[in-house]
Amino acid sequence: MDNNSINILKEGDITAFNTAYRLYHKQIYSFILHKTQSEFIASEVVQLTFIRLWEKKNKLNDEVELQLQLFGMARQVMIDELRKEATRYKYNNQFNQYPYTDSLMKMIESKDLLKHFEREVEAMPTMRKMVFNLSRKNGFSYNEISEMLGISPKTVESHISKALTTLKQYMLTVLL
């Protein structure tokens, strides 16, 4: 779509919106499917991306190609959805994460230890926390994370290493 079409879309023209959807929805779907390997997430991200496009149409930059703006939105929506999925997974499986114990006291200690662990993860710098969660909670590889976040695999490795070092040091102080 050219700059004129972006301006028409900014004015709320539904035909311009439908044209944008028709031109780019398959490309965005393929991009997200490649990144997540999930048809469900890819479909959700496409829909949410175009909802966001409509809601933020007034903020479109008519000097930047719409395709680039849409892929940027889709990338951000994908990250948001992965965060939501991680949170849902965490809470849905919360009780399955605790080791089986015969005593209530050990279960309480396990819950307390998990709270300490989660608090320490939450205190990490934003990027480190995001990389750690994508790797350890969502199971993404370093290369997949680097592609999703637009950083090098070495940077991902560095974030994971620093996160694990921090957690090991913290857990030693809690356990001692």
mmCIF file of C-alpha atoms in Angstrom:
data_model
loop_
_atom_site.group_PDB
_atom_site.id
_atom_site.type_symbol
_atom_site.label_atom_id
_atom_site.label_comp_id
_atom_site.label_asym_id
_atom_site.label_seq_id
_atom_site.Cartn_x
_atom_site.Cartn_y
_atom_site.Cartn_z
ATOM 1 C CA MET A 1 0.000 0.000 0.000
ATOM 2 C CA ASP A 2 1.286 3.435 -0.847
ATOM 3 C CA ASN A 3 1.348 6.566 1.318
ATOM 4 C CA ASN A 4 -2.001 7.734 -0.053
ATOM 5 C CA SER A 5 -3.623 4.424 0.937
ATOM 6 C CA ILE A 6 -2.164 4.761 4.437
ATOM 7 C CA ASN A 7 -3.682 8.235 4.723
ATOM 8 C CA ILE A 8 -7.052 6.895 3.575
ATOM 9 C CA LEU A 9 -6.788 4.101 6.152
ATOM 10 C CA LYS A 10 -5.926 6.675 8.836
ATOM 11 C CA GLU A 11 -9.203 8.419 8.013
ATOM 12 C CA GLY A 12 -11.092 5.223 8.886
ATOM 13 C CA ASP A 13 -11.864 3.913 5.413
ATOM 14 C CA ILE A 14 -13.032 0.303 5.794
ATOM 15 C CA THR A 15 -12.189 -0.513 2.163
ATOM 16 C CA ALA A 16 -8.554 0.466 2.749
ATOM 17 C CA PHE A 17 -8.545 -1.691 5.888
ATOM 18 C CA ASN A 18 -9.981 -4.664 3.983
ATOM 19 C CA THR A 19 -7.359 -4.166 1.280
ATOM 20 C CA ALA A 20 -4.586 -4.187 3.884
ATOM 21 C CA TYR A 21 -6.029 -7.352 5.414
ATOM 22 C CA ARG A 22 -6.300 -9.062 2.042
ATOM 23 C CA LEU A 23 -2.729 -8.087 1.092
ATOM 24 C CA TYR A 24 -0.937 -8.967 4.325
ATOM 25 C CA HIS A 25 -2.854 -11.430 6.509
ATOM 26 C CA LYS A 26 -1.347 -14.549 4.874
ATOM 27 C CA GLN A 27 2.188 -13.147 5.089
ATOM 28 C CA ILE A 28 1.773 -12.305 8.773
ATOM 29 C CA TYR A 29 0.236 -15.723 9.467
ATOM 30 C CA SER A 30 3.190 -17.481 7.789
ATOM 31 C CA PHE A 31 5.703 -15.308 9.642
ATOM 32 C CA ILE A 32 4.145 -16.003 13.054
ATOM 33 C CA LEU A 33 3.593 -19.699 12.297
ATOM 34 C CA HIS A 34 7.281 -20.006 11.413
ATOM 35 C CA LYS A 35 8.259 -18.324 14.684
ATOM 36 C CA THR A 36 5.875 -20.143 17.028
ATOM 37 C CA GLN A 37 5.072 -23.419 15.236
ATOM 38 C CA SER A 38 1.507 -22.928 16.509
ATOM 39 C CA GLU A 39 -1.419 -22.475 14.138
ATOM 40 C CA PHE A 40 -3.574 -21.271 17.022
ATOM 41 C CA ILE A 41 -1.126 -18.553 18.074
ATOM 42 C CA ALA A 42 -0.535 -17.550 14.440
ATOM 43 C CA SER A 43 -4.295 -17.130 13.871
ATOM 44 C CA GLU A 44 -4.719 -15.193 17.104
ATOM 45 C CA VAL A 45 -1.788 -12.919 16.319
ATOM 46 C CA VAL A 46 -3.134 -12.140 12.835
ATOM 47 C CA GLN A 47 -6.545 -11.204 14.225
ATOM 48 C CA LEU A 48 -5.107 -9.164 17.096
ATOM 49 C CA THR A 49 -2.667 -7.422 14.755
ATOM 50 C CA PHE A 50 -5.465 -6.200 12.513
ATOM 51 C CA ILE A 51 -7.559 -5.195 15.512
ATOM 52 C CA ARG A 52 -4.576 -3.186 16.734
ATOM 53 C CA LEU A 53 -4.136 -1.708 13.241
ATOM 54 C CA TRP A 54 -7.726 -0.460 13.285
ATOM 55 C CA GLU A 55 -7.505 0.831 16.858
ATOM 56 C CA LYS A 56 -4.223 2.654 16.200
ATOM 57 C CA LYS A 57 -4.847 3.678 12.598
ATOM 58 C CA ASN A 58 -4.448 7.357 13.530
ATOM 59 C CA LYS A 59 -0.887 6.685 14.687
ATOM 60 C CA LEU A 60 0.274 5.103 11.428
ATOM 61 C CA ASN A 61 3.350 6.677 9.898
ATOM 62 C CA ASP A 62 2.639 7.470 6.253
ATOM 63 C CA GLU A 63 6.383 7.645 5.558
ATOM 64 C CA VAL A 64 6.933 3.983 6.496
ATOM 65 C CA GLU A 65 5.536 1.124 4.421
ATOM 66 C CA LEU A 66 2.388 -0.357 5.928
ATOM 67 C CA GLN A 67 3.845 -3.849 5.579
ATOM 68 C CA LEU A 68 6.751 -2.925 7.883
ATOM 69 C CA GLN A 69 4.404 -1.340 10.397
ATOM 70 C CA LEU A 70 2.132 -4.403 10.345
ATOM 71 C CA PHE A 71 5.005 -6.824 10.848
ATOM 72 C CA GLY A 72 6.235 -4.704 13.751
ATOM 73 C CA MET A 73 2.756 -4.813 15.281
ATOM 74 C CA ALA A 74 2.533 -8.560 14.661
ATOM 75 C CA ARG A 75 5.897 -9.131 16.336
ATOM 76 C CA GLN A 76 4.802 -7.170 19.400
ATOM 77 C CA VAL A 77 1.424 -8.933 19.509
ATOM 78 C CA MET A 78 3.234 -12.288 19.259
ATOM 79 C CA ILE A 79 5.463 -11.405 22.202
ATOM 80 C CA ASP A 80 2.431 -10.259 24.204
ATOM 81 C CA GLU A 81 0.584 -13.491 23.394
ATOM 82 C CA LEU A 82 3.587 -15.620 24.343
ATOM 83 C CA ARG A 83 3.766 -13.803 27.666
ATOM 84 C CA LYS A 84 0.054 -14.457 28.245
ATOM 85 C CA GLU A 85 0.485 -18.120 27.312
ATOM 86 C CA ALA A 86 3.414 -18.421 29.720
ATOM 87 C CA THR A 87 1.334 -16.889 32.504
ATOM 88 C CA ARG A 88 -1.632 -19.151 31.734
ATOM 89 C CA TYR A 89 0.648 -22.172 31.637
ATOM 90 C CA LYS A 90 2.231 -21.167 34.919
ATOM 91 C CA TYR A 91 -1.082 -20.835 36.716
ATOM 92 C CA ASN A 92 -2.786 -23.815 35.073
ATOM 93 C CA ASN A 93 0.087 -26.089 35.987
ATOM 94 C CA GLN A 94 1.054 -24.413 39.235
ATOM 95 C CA PHE A 95 0.080 -27.327 41.397
ATOM 96 C CA ASN A 96 1.783 -29.863 39.151
ATOM 97 C CA GLN A 97 5.125 -28.102 39.563
ATOM 98 C CA TYR A 98 5.554 -29.052 43.180
ATOM 99 C CA PRO A 99 7.373 -32.262 43.936
ATOM 100 C CA TYR A 100 5.250 -34.964 45.533
ATOM 101 C CA THR A 101 5.727 -35.013 49.297
ATOM 102 C CA ASP A 102 4.020 -36.905 52.062
ATOM 103 C CA SER A 103 3.909 -34.028 54.481
ATOM 104 C CA LEU A 104 2.056 -30.753 54.371
ATOM 105 C CA MET A 105 5.119 -28.988 55.784
ATOM 106 C CA LYS A 106 7.307 -29.976 52.830
ATOM 107 C CA MET A 107 4.618 -28.807 50.408
ATOM 108 C CA ILE A 108 4.443 -25.439 52.158
ATOM 109 C CA GLU A 109 8.239 -25.156 52.006
ATOM 110 C CA SER A 110 8.153 -25.985 48.280
ATOM 111 C CA LYS A 111 5.547 -23.282 47.654
ATOM 112 C CA ASP A 112 7.586 -20.800 49.659
ATOM 113 C CA LEU A 113 10.743 -21.661 47.731
ATOM 114 C CA LEU A 114 8.885 -21.283 44.422
ATOM 115 C CA LYS A 115 7.632 -17.848 45.516
ATOM 116 C CA HIS A 116 11.210 -16.788 46.318
ATOM 117 C CA PHE A 117 12.343 -18.075 42.931
ATOM 118 C CA GLU A 118 9.547 -16.277 41.052
ATOM 119 C CA ARG A 119 10.172 -13.054 42.973
ATOM 120 C CA GLU A 120 13.824 -13.148 41.964
ATOM 121 C CA VAL A 121 12.915 -13.755 38.302
ATOM 122 C CA GLU A 122 10.474 -10.811 38.428
ATOM 123 C CA ALA A 123 13.241 -8.572 39.811
ATOM 124 C CA MET A 124 15.478 -9.238 36.793
ATOM 125 C CA PRO A 125 15.907 -6.571 34.116
ATOM 126 C CA THR A 126 13.049 -6.737 31.609
ATOM 127 C CA MET A 127 14.965 -8.230 28.679
ATOM 128 C CA ARG A 128 16.743 -10.823 30.845
ATOM 129 C CA LYS A 129 13.440 -11.863 32.426
ATOM 130 C CA MET A 130 11.771 -12.134 29.013
ATOM 131 C CA VAL A 131 14.637 -14.198 27.560
ATOM 132 C CA PHE A 132 14.713 -16.455 30.640
ATOM 133 C CA ASN A 133 10.947 -17.060 30.536
ATOM 134 C CA LEU A 134 10.935 -17.748 26.787
ATOM 135 C CA SER A 135 13.766 -20.243 27.235
ATOM 136 C CA ARG A 136 12.889 -21.972 30.485
ATOM 137 C CA LYS A 137 9.113 -21.691 30.657
ATOM 138 C CA ASN A 138 8.196 -21.771 26.958
ATOM 139 C CA GLY A 139 11.021 -24.014 25.762
ATOM 140 C CA PHE A 140 12.219 -21.838 22.886
ATOM 141 C CA SER A 141 15.781 -22.312 21.625
ATOM 142 C CA TYR A 142 18.340 -19.522 21.762
ATOM 143 C CA ASN A 143 18.046 -19.053 17.987
ATOM 144 C CA GLU A 144 14.250 -18.832 18.125
ATOM 145 C CA ILE A 145 14.433 -16.283 20.935
ATOM 146 C CA SER A 146 17.030 -14.237 19.073
ATOM 147 C CA GLU A 147 14.765 -14.122 15.999
ATOM 148 C CA MET A 148 11.674 -13.214 18.048
ATOM 149 C CA LEU A 149 13.372 -10.412 19.945
ATOM 150 C CA GLY A 150 15.741 -9.228 17.231
ATOM 151 C CA ILE A 151 18.916 -9.882 19.248
ATOM 152 C CA SER A 152 21.874 -12.160 18.593
ATOM 153 C CA PRO A 153 21.984 -15.745 19.930
ATOM 154 C CA LYS A 154 25.094 -14.772 21.929
ATOM 155 C CA THR A 155 23.090 -12.029 23.642
ATOM 156 C CA VAL A 156 20.396 -14.592 24.466
ATOM 157 C CA GLU A 157 23.071 -16.910 25.855
ATOM 158 C CA SER A 158 24.492 -14.071 27.938
ATOM 159 C CA HIS A 159 21.058 -13.205 29.375
ATOM 160 C CA ILE A 160 20.404 -16.855 30.286
ATOM 161 C CA SER A 161 23.836 -17.230 31.858
ATOM 162 C CA LYS A 162 23.410 -14.092 33.958
ATOM 163 C CA ALA A 163 19.880 -15.111 34.969
ATOM 164 C CA LEU A 164 21.011 -18.570 36.075
ATOM 165 C CA THR A 165 23.972 -17.158 37.991
ATOM 166 C CA THR A 166 21.694 -14.698 39.778
ATOM 167 C CA LEU A 167 19.175 -17.420 40.613
ATOM 168 C CA LYS A 168 21.842 -19.830 41.867
ATOM 169 C CA GLN A 169 23.348 -17.188 44.135
ATOM 170 C CA TYR A 170 19.945 -16.140 45.431
ATOM 171 C CA MET A 171 18.743 -19.691 46.042
ATOM 172 C CA LEU A 172 21.926 -20.494 47.958
ATOM 173 C CA THR A 173 21.252 -17.588 50.313
ATOM 174 C CA VAL A 174 17.623 -18.685 50.756
ATOM 175 C CA LEU A 175 18.533 -22.307 51.417
ATOM 176 C CA LEU A 176 21.375 -21.581 53.825
#
